[in-house]
Tab-separated table of C-alpha atoms in Angstrom:
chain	number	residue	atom	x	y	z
A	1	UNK	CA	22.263	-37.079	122.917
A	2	UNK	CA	25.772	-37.499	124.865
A	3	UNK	CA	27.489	-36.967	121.568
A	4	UNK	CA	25.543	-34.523	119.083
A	5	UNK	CA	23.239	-31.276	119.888
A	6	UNK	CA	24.325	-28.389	121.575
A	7	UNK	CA	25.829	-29.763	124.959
A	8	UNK	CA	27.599	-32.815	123.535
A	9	UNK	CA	30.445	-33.925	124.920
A	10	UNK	CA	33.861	-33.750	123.193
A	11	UNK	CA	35.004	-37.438	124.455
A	12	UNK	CA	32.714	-40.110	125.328
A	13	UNK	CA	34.911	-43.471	127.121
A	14	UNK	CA	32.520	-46.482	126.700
A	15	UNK	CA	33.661	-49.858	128.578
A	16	UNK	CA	31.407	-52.081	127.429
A	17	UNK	CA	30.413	-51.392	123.939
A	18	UNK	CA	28.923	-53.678	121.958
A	19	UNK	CA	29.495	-54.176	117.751
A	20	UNK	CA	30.027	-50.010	116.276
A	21	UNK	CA	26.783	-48.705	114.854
A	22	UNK	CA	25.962	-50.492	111.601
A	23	UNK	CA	26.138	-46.625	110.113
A	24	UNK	CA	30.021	-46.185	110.965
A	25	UNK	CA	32.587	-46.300	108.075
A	26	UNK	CA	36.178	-47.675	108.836
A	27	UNK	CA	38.359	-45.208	107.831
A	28	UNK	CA	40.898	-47.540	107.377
A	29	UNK	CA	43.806	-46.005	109.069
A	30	UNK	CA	46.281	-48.253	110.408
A	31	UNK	CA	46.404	-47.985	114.090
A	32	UNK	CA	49.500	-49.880	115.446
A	33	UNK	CA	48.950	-52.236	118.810
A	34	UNK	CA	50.446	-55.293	120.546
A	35	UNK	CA	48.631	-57.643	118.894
A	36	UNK	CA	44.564	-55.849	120.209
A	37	UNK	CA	42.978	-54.800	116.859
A	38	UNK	CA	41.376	-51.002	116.738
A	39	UNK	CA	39.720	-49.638	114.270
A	40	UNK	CA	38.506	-45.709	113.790
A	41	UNK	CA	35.411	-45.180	112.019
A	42	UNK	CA	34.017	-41.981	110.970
A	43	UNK	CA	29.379	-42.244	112.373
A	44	UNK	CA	27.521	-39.364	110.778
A	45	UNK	CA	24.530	-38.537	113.405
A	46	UNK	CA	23.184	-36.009	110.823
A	47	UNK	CA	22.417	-36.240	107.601
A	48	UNK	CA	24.250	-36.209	104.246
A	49	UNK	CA	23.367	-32.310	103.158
A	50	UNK	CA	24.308	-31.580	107.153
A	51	UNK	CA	26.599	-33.932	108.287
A	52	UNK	CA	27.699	-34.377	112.310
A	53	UNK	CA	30.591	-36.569	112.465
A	54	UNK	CA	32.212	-38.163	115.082
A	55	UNK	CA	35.063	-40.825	115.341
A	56	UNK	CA	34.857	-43.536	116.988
A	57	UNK	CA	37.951	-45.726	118.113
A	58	UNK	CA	36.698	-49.484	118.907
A	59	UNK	CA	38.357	-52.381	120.270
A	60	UNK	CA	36.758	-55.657	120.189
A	61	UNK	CA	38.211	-57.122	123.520
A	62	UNK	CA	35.670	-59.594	123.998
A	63	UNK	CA	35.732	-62.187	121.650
A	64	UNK	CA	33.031	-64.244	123.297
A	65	UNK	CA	29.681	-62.138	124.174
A	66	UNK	CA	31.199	-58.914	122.205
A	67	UNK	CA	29.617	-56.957	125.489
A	68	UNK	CA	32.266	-55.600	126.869
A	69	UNK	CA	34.448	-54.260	123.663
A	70	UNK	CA	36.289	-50.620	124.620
A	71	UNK	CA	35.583	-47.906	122.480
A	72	UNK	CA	36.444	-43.545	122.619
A	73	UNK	CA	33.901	-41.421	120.340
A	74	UNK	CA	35.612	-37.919	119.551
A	75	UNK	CA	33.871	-34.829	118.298
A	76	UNK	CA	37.662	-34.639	116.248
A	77	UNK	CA	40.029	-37.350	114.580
A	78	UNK	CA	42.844	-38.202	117.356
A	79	UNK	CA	46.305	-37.164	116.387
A	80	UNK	CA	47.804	-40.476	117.917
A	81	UNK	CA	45.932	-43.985	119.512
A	82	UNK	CA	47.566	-45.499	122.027
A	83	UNK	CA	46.985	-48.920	123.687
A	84	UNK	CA	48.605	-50.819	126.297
A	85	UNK	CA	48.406	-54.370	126.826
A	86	UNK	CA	46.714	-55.714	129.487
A	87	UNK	CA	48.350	-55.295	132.823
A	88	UNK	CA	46.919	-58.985	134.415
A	89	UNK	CA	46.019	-61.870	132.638
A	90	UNK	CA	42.677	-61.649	132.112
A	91	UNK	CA	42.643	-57.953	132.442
A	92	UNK	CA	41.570	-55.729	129.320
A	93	UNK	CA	44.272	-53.141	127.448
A	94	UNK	CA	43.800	-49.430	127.720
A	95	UNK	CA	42.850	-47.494	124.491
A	96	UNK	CA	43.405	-43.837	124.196
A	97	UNK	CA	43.612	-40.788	121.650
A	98	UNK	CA	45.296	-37.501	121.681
A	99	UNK	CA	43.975	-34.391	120.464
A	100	UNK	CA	46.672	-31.559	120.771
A	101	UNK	CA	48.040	-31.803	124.518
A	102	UNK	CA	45.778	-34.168	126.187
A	103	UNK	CA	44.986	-37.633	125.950
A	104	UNK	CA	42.343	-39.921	127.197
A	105	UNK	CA	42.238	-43.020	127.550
A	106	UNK	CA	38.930	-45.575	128.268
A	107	UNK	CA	39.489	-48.413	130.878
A	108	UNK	CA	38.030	-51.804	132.111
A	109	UNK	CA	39.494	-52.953	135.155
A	110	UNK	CA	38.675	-56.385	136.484
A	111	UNK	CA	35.756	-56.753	138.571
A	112	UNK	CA	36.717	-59.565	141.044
A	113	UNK	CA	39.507	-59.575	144.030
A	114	UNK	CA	41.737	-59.609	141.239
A	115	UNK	CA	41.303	-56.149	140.536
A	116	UNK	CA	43.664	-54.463	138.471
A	117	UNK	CA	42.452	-50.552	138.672
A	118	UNK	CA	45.275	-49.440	140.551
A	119	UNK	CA	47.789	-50.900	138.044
A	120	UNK	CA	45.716	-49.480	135.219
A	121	UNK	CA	46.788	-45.831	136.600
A	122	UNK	CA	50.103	-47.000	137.239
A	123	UNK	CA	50.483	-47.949	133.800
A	124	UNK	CA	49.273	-44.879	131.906
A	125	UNK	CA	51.068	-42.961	134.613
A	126	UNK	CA	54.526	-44.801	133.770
A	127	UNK	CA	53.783	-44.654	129.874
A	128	UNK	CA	54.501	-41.513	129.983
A	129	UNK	CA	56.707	-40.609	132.475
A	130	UNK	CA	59.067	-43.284	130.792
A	131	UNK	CA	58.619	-42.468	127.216
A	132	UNK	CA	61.183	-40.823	125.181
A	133	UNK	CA	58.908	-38.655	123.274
A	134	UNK	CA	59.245	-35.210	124.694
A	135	UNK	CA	55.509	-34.382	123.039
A	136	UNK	CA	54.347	-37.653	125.347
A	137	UNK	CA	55.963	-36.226	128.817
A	138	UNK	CA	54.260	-33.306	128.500
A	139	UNK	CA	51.306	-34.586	128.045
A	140	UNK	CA	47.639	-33.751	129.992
A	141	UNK	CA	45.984	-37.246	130.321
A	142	UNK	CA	42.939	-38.738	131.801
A	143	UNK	CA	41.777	-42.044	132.631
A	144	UNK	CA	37.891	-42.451	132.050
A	145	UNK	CA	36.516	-45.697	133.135
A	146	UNK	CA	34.794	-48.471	135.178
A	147	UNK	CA	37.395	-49.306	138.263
A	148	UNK	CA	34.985	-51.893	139.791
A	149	UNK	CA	36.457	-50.088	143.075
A	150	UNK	CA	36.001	-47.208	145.483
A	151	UNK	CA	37.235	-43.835	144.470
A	152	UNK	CA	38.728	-44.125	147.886
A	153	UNK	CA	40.083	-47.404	147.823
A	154	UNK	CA	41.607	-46.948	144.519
A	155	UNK	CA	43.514	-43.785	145.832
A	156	UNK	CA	44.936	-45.498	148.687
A	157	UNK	CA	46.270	-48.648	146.574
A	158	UNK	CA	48.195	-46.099	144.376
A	159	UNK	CA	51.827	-45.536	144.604
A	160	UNK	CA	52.894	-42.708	146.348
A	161	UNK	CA	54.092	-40.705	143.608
A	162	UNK	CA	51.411	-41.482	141.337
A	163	UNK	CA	48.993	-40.451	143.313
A	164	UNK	CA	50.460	-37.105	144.176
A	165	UNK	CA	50.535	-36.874	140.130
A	166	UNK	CA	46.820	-37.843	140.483
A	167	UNK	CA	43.146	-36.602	140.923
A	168	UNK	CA	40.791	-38.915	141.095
A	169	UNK	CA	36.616	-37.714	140.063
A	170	UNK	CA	34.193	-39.279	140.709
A	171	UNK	CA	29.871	-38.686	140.118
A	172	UNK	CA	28.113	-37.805	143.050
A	173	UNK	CA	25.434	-40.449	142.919
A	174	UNK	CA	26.019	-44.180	143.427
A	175	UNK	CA	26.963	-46.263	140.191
A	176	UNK	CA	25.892	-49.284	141.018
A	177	UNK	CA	22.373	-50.829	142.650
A	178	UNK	CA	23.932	-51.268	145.990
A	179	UNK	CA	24.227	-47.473	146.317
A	180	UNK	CA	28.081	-47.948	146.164
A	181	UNK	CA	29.896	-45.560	143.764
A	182	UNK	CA	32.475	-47.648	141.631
């Protein structure tokens, strides 16, 4: 219901996705990456004489349990993918789409003292600042994900200008089952 009906979202981020639907077609458009396979696959959630479709962009990450693959479902096909390698060993890439002006990107950071979160932002943030695409400067983007850290922890370990770039939201209920909003 998050992606079809009347109040469906435009973007869903999922961080840990299993296999796509069994429904999905690959499109087969060539997404380019450093060496993380994507794929974008068009799911109809209707039917054939009324067709819903949505694309999804999936990235099997985890090659063991497949539980904790990234994927992006858009209500439109993305203009551009982007992912960035992993910024720790051990750490997952970033994937994200544009559509028009804004991108968004879905993110895993690591859950142990080795957290990576803050270099996550960093690294979107930088992508862009740095790149020498006038179209990617200018860019609106968003990080959706599961930081495995406080909102207010995670603001605090950012660089100064970063997070003066940055706002962070967060849900107003607890995430996780120790109340704690991550």
């Amino acid at each position: 219901q998050l992606i079809s009906g009347e109040n469906a979202v435009d973007i869903l981020a999922i961080q840990e996705a299993g296999s796509p639907p069994s429904t999905a077609v690959d499109t087969g458009r060539v997404i380019h990456s450093p060496g993380i396979p994507v794929r974008e696959l068009i799911w109809n959630l209707s039917t054939n004489s009324r067709p819903q479709q949505v694309y999804i962009f999936f990235s099997a990450v985890d090659a063991l349990g497949g539980r904790v693959n990234l994927a992006l479902v858009s209500n439109r096909r993305a203009d551009e993918v982007f992912v960035l390698s992993p910024v720790r060993q051990g750490g997952r890439p970033l994937l994200g789409i544009r559509i028009g002006n804004d991108a968004f990107f879905t993110a895993h950071a690591i859950a142990t003292r080795n957290n990576d979160a803050p270099d996550l932002v960093e690294e979107v943030y930088s992508f862009f600042r740095d790149s020498r695409d006038p179209l990617h400067q200018a860019l609106n983007w968003m990080i959706i994900g599961d930081f495995n850290r406080e909102p207010d922890d995670l603001e605090m370990n950012l660089t100064v200008p970063v997070r003066n770039a940055s706002e962070i939201i967060f849900p107003a209920a607890a995430t996780q089952t120790s109340q704690r909003t991550l």
